[in-house]
Amino acid sequence: LSERVPLPENQDELYELSTSINGLLDRIEAAMEREKQFTSDASHELRTPLAALRGTLEILIRKQRNVEDYEEKINYSLSEVDRMSVIVEQLLFLARNDQQQSHQKQHRVPIAVLIDETLSRFQKELKRKQIKVSLEADESGDYILPYYYGNVILENIVGNAIKYSYENTTLSIRLENSMGECHCFIRDEGLGIKDTDLAQVFIPFFRSDALGHREIQGSGLGLSIVQKAVNAIGAKIAIRSKQGEWTEVHLRFVRQASAGV
Ligand code: ADP
């Protein structure tokens, strides 16, 4: 920001300068509009479970109830509190400026180890939905990734793949080395994403309203978080899908991509 634009010397240069200033103002305005939208979506997302919680507590205090009733309402309240805690954690991740390189963020592990760890954390859900895992890895399984960001990326993508999968299906994870880069493909057989939604899945709070999606719990923040983590380590992400059939996330890690993180 310390650089200054040279002063224009003639009409043409003045015209050019005005055009680029206007372009800049448009971009600032669009960014401010996105911020505003984000804040209003975030408030809405927290206000809804808070209102539900308040309603439940009010009912409980109004008159004496039997133990089962208390238990049921308190359990419901606890799950709402948990849901809000997840949203607050996700919002903090998105809002935080991760310039500092904490010790935790420098810890690195091979991608194959991260995938194993992630899958074992989802063991219960995989079993419940009877999802088989097919894992294929060549030597790029040795690709070293910063643990902190790698974990954020895989946790959200594998979590989505399982959430939106049909029962009795296969979750395929493939690691491939191509021209010195590590490619990771995570493919599920499930609801899929319709073409018109594909471009929007990285927008904070976006959730598809296609059949089946809204019955599955989520905040619409997972993929925005993935995008931020992917950018932080200089990786790339692309999603392909066939609605009602499958979704495939393609992650591309450049060798030494983690330099500087
Ligand atoms: P959410 O918490 O809603 O899952 P995400 O940001 O992770 O939020 O994803 C945004 C939306 O993209 C989801 O609501 C869902 O509609 C769609 N989506 C993401 N991953 C998948 C997938 N593997 N299969 C089908 N739809 C998906």
Short mmCIF file of C-alpha atoms and ligand atoms in Angstrom, two decimals:
data_model
loop_
_atom_site.label_atom_id
_atom_site.label_comp_id
_atom_site.label_asym_id
_atom_site.label_seq_id
_atom_site.Cartn_x
_atom_site.Cartn_y
_atom_site.Cartn_z
CA LEU A 1 0.00 0.00 0.00
CA SER A 2 3.00 2.27 0.30
CA GLU A 3 3.26 2.68 -3.48
CA ARG A 4 1.65 5.81 -4.94
CA VAL A 5 0.23 6.27 -8.44
CA PRO A 6 2.21 8.81 -10.54
CA LEU A 7 0.32 12.04 -11.23
CA PRO A 8 -1.33 12.14 -14.68
CA GLU A 9 0.35 14.31 -17.30
CA ASN A 10 -2.43 14.59 -19.89
CA GLN A 11 -6.15 14.00 -20.52
CA ASP A 12 -5.64 10.37 -21.61
CA GLU A 13 -3.78 9.51 -18.44
CA LEU A 14 -6.40 11.31 -16.38
CA TYR A 15 -9.13 9.27 -18.06
CA GLU A 16 -7.23 6.02 -17.42
CA LEU A 17 -6.71 6.96 -13.79
CA SER A 18 -10.41 7.74 -13.24
CA THR A 19 -11.36 4.40 -14.81
CA SER A 20 -9.07 2.43 -12.55
CA ILE A 21 -10.19 4.35 -9.45
CA ASN A 22 -13.80 3.63 -10.36
CA GLY A 23 -12.96 -0.05 -10.84
CA LEU A 24 -11.33 -0.07 -7.43
CA LEU A 25 -14.34 1.61 -5.82
CA ASP A 26 -16.64 -1.00 -7.40
CA ARG A 27 -14.53 -3.77 -5.93
CA ILE A 28 -14.49 -2.14 -2.48
CA GLU A 29 -18.25 -1.71 -2.63
CA ALA A 30 -18.79 -5.35 -3.64
CA ALA A 31 -16.50 -6.51 -0.79
CA MET A 32 -18.41 -4.35 1.71
CA GLU A 33 -21.70 -5.74 0.42
CA ARG A 34 -20.38 -9.31 0.92
CA GLU A 35 -19.30 -8.43 4.48
CA LYS A 36 -22.75 -7.02 5.24
CA GLN A 37 -24.44 -10.10 3.83
CA PHE A 38 -22.11 -12.33 5.86
CA THR A 39 -22.89 -10.51 9.12
CA SER A 40 -26.61 -10.58 8.51
CA ASP A 41 -26.56 -14.30 7.56
CA ALA A 42 -24.44 -15.08 10.64
CA SER A 43 -26.85 -13.25 12.96
CA HIS A 44 -29.80 -15.02 11.40
CA GLU A 45 -28.09 -18.40 11.71
CA LEU A 46 -27.53 -17.87 15.46
CA ARG A 47 -30.81 -16.11 16.18
CA THR A 48 -32.90 -19.08 15.02
CA PRO A 49 -31.49 -21.68 17.46
CA LEU A 50 -31.41 -19.04 20.24
CA ALA A 51 -35.12 -18.36 19.78
CA ALA A 52 -35.85 -22.10 19.81
CA LEU A 53 -33.81 -22.48 22.98
CA ARG A 54 -35.59 -19.61 24.69
CA GLY A 55 -38.98 -21.06 23.76
CA THR A 56 -38.06 -24.46 25.20
CA LEU A 57 -36.77 -22.98 28.47
CA GLU A 58 -39.87 -20.84 28.86
CA ILE A 59 -42.12 -23.89 28.49
CA LEU A 60 -40.06 -25.73 31.11
CA ILE A 61 -40.31 -22.99 33.72
CA ARG A 62 -44.01 -22.28 33.23
CA LYS A 63 -45.26 -25.37 35.04
CA GLN A 64 -44.04 -28.48 36.84
CA ARG A 65 -43.45 -31.45 34.51
CA ASN A 66 -42.54 -35.08 34.78
CA VAL A 67 -38.92 -36.21 34.67
CA GLU A 68 -39.14 -37.60 31.12
CA ASP A 69 -40.46 -34.31 29.85
CA TYR A 70 -37.61 -32.40 31.48
CA GLU A 71 -35.09 -34.87 30.11
CA GLU A 72 -36.41 -34.65 26.57
CA LYS A 73 -36.51 -30.83 26.54
CA ILE A 74 -33.09 -30.48 28.16
CA ASN A 75 -31.55 -32.91 25.67
CA TYR A 76 -33.06 -30.95 22.82
CA SER A 77 -31.67 -27.71 24.33
CA LEU A 78 -28.23 -29.28 24.66
CA SER A 79 -28.20 -30.29 21.01
CA GLU A 80 -29.17 -26.73 20.01
CA VAL A 81 -26.35 -25.36 22.19
CA ASP A 82 -23.92 -27.79 20.51
CA ARG A 83 -25.10 -26.70 17.07
CA MET A 84 -24.56 -23.06 17.97
CA SER A 85 -21.08 -23.81 19.35
CA VAL A 86 -20.12 -25.41 16.03
CA ILE A 87 -21.35 -22.35 14.11
CA VAL A 88 -19.46 -19.97 16.42
CA GLU A 89 -16.24 -22.01 16.00
CA GLN A 90 -16.72 -21.98 12.21
CA LEU A 91 -17.33 -18.22 12.19
CA LEU A 92 -14.21 -17.67 14.27
CA PHE A 93 -12.12 -19.69 11.83
CA LEU A 94 -13.42 -17.59 8.92
CA ALA A 95 -12.96 -14.26 10.71
CA ARG A 96 -9.54 -14.93 12.20
CA ASN A 97 -6.53 -13.43 10.54
CA ASP A 98 -4.10 -16.34 10.41
CA GLN A 99 -0.94 -14.39 9.77
CA GLN A 100 0.92 -15.66 12.81
CA GLN A 101 2.59 -18.99 12.34
CA SER A 102 1.77 -20.77 15.54
CA HIS A 103 3.75 -23.84 16.46
CA GLN A 104 0.64 -25.97 16.01
CA LYS A 105 0.25 -24.82 12.40
CA GLN A 106 3.78 -25.83 11.47
CA HIS A 107 3.39 -29.45 12.46
CA ARG A 108 3.35 -31.54 9.25
CA VAL A 109 2.25 -35.07 8.44
CA PRO A 110 1.90 -37.26 5.30
CA ILE A 111 -1.51 -36.89 3.65
CA ALA A 112 -2.11 -40.67 3.93
CA VAL A 113 -1.82 -40.40 7.72
CA LEU A 114 -4.29 -37.49 7.78
CA ILE A 115 -6.77 -39.46 5.67
CA ASP A 116 -6.50 -42.47 8.01
CA GLU A 117 -7.05 -40.30 11.05
CA THR A 118 -10.04 -38.54 9.48
CA LEU A 119 -11.65 -41.83 8.48
CA SER A 120 -11.25 -43.30 11.93
CA ARG A 121 -12.98 -40.26 13.44
CA PHE A 122 -15.97 -40.91 11.15
CA GLN A 123 -16.05 -44.67 11.84
CA LYS A 124 -19.41 -44.54 13.60
CA GLU A 125 -21.20 -42.65 10.80
CA LEU A 126 -19.62 -44.87 8.13
CA LYS A 127 -20.88 -47.94 9.94
CA ARG A 128 -24.33 -46.49 10.58
CA LYS A 129 -24.84 -45.71 6.88
CA GLN A 130 -23.06 -48.90 5.77
CA ILE A 131 -20.61 -46.97 3.65
CA LYS A 132 -17.58 -48.92 2.41
CA VAL A 133 -14.32 -47.05 1.99
CA SER A 134 -12.09 -47.67 -1.00
CA LEU A 135 -8.64 -46.21 -0.56
CA GLU A 136 -6.08 -46.10 -3.37
CA ALA A 137 -2.75 -44.43 -2.93
CA ASP A 138 0.47 -44.31 -4.89
CA GLU A 139 3.69 -42.74 -3.61
CA SER A 140 1.94 -39.37 -3.31
CA GLY A 141 0.50 -40.67 -0.05
CA ASP A 142 3.84 -39.51 1.37
CA TYR A 143 3.05 -35.93 0.46
CA ILE A 144 3.60 -33.82 3.56
CA LEU A 145 0.83 -31.45 4.57
CA PRO A 146 0.53 -28.94 7.41
CA TYR A 147 -1.52 -30.85 9.98
CA TYR A 148 -3.73 -27.96 11.06
CA TYR A 149 -5.01 -26.94 7.62
CA GLY A 150 -4.92 -30.48 6.18
CA ASN A 151 -7.14 -31.62 8.99
CA VAL A 152 -9.63 -28.78 8.46
CA ILE A 153 -9.82 -29.60 4.73
CA LEU A 154 -10.23 -33.36 5.05
CA GLU A 155 -12.58 -33.24 8.03
CA ASN A 156 -15.04 -31.02 6.14
CA ILE A 157 -14.81 -32.77 2.77
CA VAL A 158 -14.98 -36.31 4.12
CA GLY A 159 -17.71 -35.18 6.55
CA ASN A 160 -19.79 -33.82 3.65
CA ALA A 161 -19.14 -36.92 1.54
CA ILE A 162 -20.54 -39.10 4.33
CA LYS A 163 -23.42 -36.73 5.22
CA TYR A 164 -24.72 -36.48 1.66
CA SER A 165 -24.06 -40.17 0.74
CA TYR A 166 -26.82 -42.68 0.27
CA GLU A 167 -26.72 -45.74 2.51
CA ASN A 168 -24.89 -48.89 1.32
CA THR A 169 -22.55 -47.03 -0.97
CA THR A 170 -18.81 -46.63 -1.44
CA LEU A 171 -16.69 -43.64 -0.49
CA SER A 172 -13.63 -43.62 -2.73
CA ILE A 173 -10.46 -41.78 -1.88
CA ARG A 174 -7.68 -41.81 -4.45
CA LEU A 175 -4.22 -40.29 -4.17
CA GLU A 176 -2.34 -39.81 -7.40
CA ASN A 177 1.00 -38.29 -8.23
CA SER A 178 1.07 -36.41 -11.49
CA MET A 179 3.95 -34.26 -12.69
CA GLY A 180 5.26 -33.79 -9.18
CA GLU A 181 1.91 -32.74 -7.76
CA CYS A 182 -0.27 -34.65 -5.34
CA HIS A 183 -3.90 -35.08 -6.42
CA CYS A 184 -6.51 -36.26 -3.96
CA PHE A 185 -9.96 -37.31 -5.23
CA ILE A 186 -12.78 -37.84 -2.72
CA ARG A 187 -15.87 -39.29 -4.31
CA ASP A 188 -19.19 -40.20 -2.76
CA GLU A 189 -22.33 -41.81 -4.12
CA GLY A 190 -25.21 -39.70 -2.92
CA LEU A 191 -27.48 -36.71 -3.42
CA GLY A 192 -25.02 -34.88 -5.63
CA ILE A 193 -25.21 -31.17 -6.43
CA LYS A 194 -27.25 -29.68 -9.26
CA ASP A 195 -25.31 -27.78 -11.94
CA THR A 196 -26.73 -24.37 -11.01
CA ASP A 197 -25.65 -24.84 -7.37
CA LEU A 198 -22.10 -26.01 -8.06
CA ALA A 199 -20.70 -22.50 -8.48
CA GLN A 200 -22.22 -21.38 -5.17
CA VAL A 201 -21.13 -24.07 -2.75
CA PHE A 202 -18.11 -22.06 -1.56
CA ILE A 203 -20.22 -19.01 -0.63
CA PRO A 204 -20.64 -18.74 3.17
CA PHE A 205 -24.04 -20.05 4.37
CA PHE A 206 -25.00 -21.38 0.94
CA ARG A 207 -27.04 -24.59 1.22
CA SER A 208 -28.64 -26.25 -1.78
CA ASP A 209 -32.42 -26.45 -1.67
CA ALA A 210 -32.44 -29.47 -3.97
CA LEU A 211 -34.45 -32.44 -2.77
CA GLY A 212 -32.98 -34.03 0.37
CA HIS A 213 -30.31 -31.44 1.18
CA ARG A 214 -32.22 -29.44 3.78
CA GLU A 215 -33.11 -32.55 5.77
CA ILE A 216 -29.41 -32.97 6.48
CA GLN A 217 -28.02 -30.77 9.23
CA GLY A 218 -25.45 -28.17 8.24
CA SER A 219 -24.61 -24.49 8.40
CA GLY A 220 -23.37 -23.89 4.87
CA LEU A 221 -19.97 -22.81 6.24
CA GLY A 222 -17.97 -26.04 5.74
CA LEU A 223 -16.82 -25.43 2.18
CA SER A 224 -16.03 -21.73 2.84
CA ILE A 225 -13.75 -22.94 5.59
CA VAL A 226 -12.20 -25.51 3.22
CA GLN A 227 -11.63 -22.75 0.65
CA LYS A 228 -9.83 -20.61 3.22
CA ALA A 229 -7.63 -23.51 4.36
CA VAL A 230 -6.89 -24.53 0.75
CA ASN A 231 -5.78 -20.95 -0.05
CA ALA A 232 -3.65 -20.82 3.09
CA ILE A 233 -1.48 -23.71 1.86
CA GLY A 234 -1.47 -22.73 -1.81
CA ALA A 235 -3.51 -25.76 -2.88
CA LYS A 236 -6.41 -25.90 -5.36
CA ILE A 237 -9.91 -27.35 -5.12
CA ALA A 238 -12.54 -28.26 -7.70
CA ILE A 239 -15.89 -30.02 -7.34
CA ARG A 240 -17.73 -32.06 -9.96
CA SER A 241 -21.06 -33.76 -9.46
CA LYS A 242 -23.98 -35.53 -11.05
CA GLN A 243 -27.20 -34.71 -9.23
CA GLY A 244 -28.73 -37.76 -7.60
CA GLU A 245 -25.64 -39.86 -8.30
CA TRP A 246 -22.22 -38.74 -7.14
CA THR A 247 -19.95 -35.87 -6.07
CA GLU A 248 -16.19 -35.72 -6.49
CA VAL A 249 -13.88 -33.24 -4.80
CA HIS A 250 -10.48 -32.83 -6.41
CA LEU A 251 -7.69 -31.38 -4.28
CA ARG A 252 -4.38 -30.50 -5.89
CA PHE A 253 -1.32 -29.94 -3.75
CA VAL A 254 1.72 -28.50 -5.40
CA ARG A 255 4.96 -29.99 -4.08
CA GLN A 256 6.35 -27.65 -1.43
CA ALA A 257 2.92 -25.99 -1.46
CA SER A 258 3.19 -25.76 2.29
CA ALA A 259 6.23 -23.48 2.14
CA GLY A 260 5.55 -20.32 4.08
CA VAL A 261 2.67 -21.70 6.12
P1 ADP B 1 -23.14 -27.72 4.97
O1 ADP B 1 -22.83 -27.47 6.42
O2 ADP B 1 -24.51 -27.27 4.58
O3 ADP B 1 -22.86 -29.13 4.54
P2 ADP B 1 -20.99 -26.82 3.17
O4 ADP B 1 -20.44 -25.44 3.03
O5 ADP B 1 -20.05 -27.89 3.58
O6 ADP B 1 -22.20 -26.71 4.18
O7 ADP B 1 -21.65 -27.23 1.79
C1 ADP B 1 -22.52 -26.32 1.11
C2 ADP B 1 -23.61 -27.08 0.37
O8 ADP B 1 -23.05 -27.82 -0.71
C3 ADP B 1 -24.33 -28.13 1.23
O9 ADP B 1 -25.40 -27.57 1.96
C4 ADP B 1 -24.82 -29.11 0.17
O10 ADP B 1 -26.03 -28.64 -0.40
C5 ADP B 1 -23.72 -29.05 -0.89
N1 ADP B 1 -22.72 -30.16 -0.74
C6 ADP B 1 -21.47 -30.08 -0.23
N2 ADP B 1 -20.84 -31.27 -0.31
C7 ADP B 1 -21.70 -32.13 -0.88
C8 ADP B 1 -21.65 -33.53 -1.24
N3 ADP B 1 -20.56 -34.28 -1.01
N4 ADP B 1 -22.74 -34.07 -1.84
C9 ADP B 1 -23.85 -33.32 -2.07
N5 ADP B 1 -23.97 -32.01 -1.76
C10 ADP B 1 -22.91 -31.41 -1.16
#
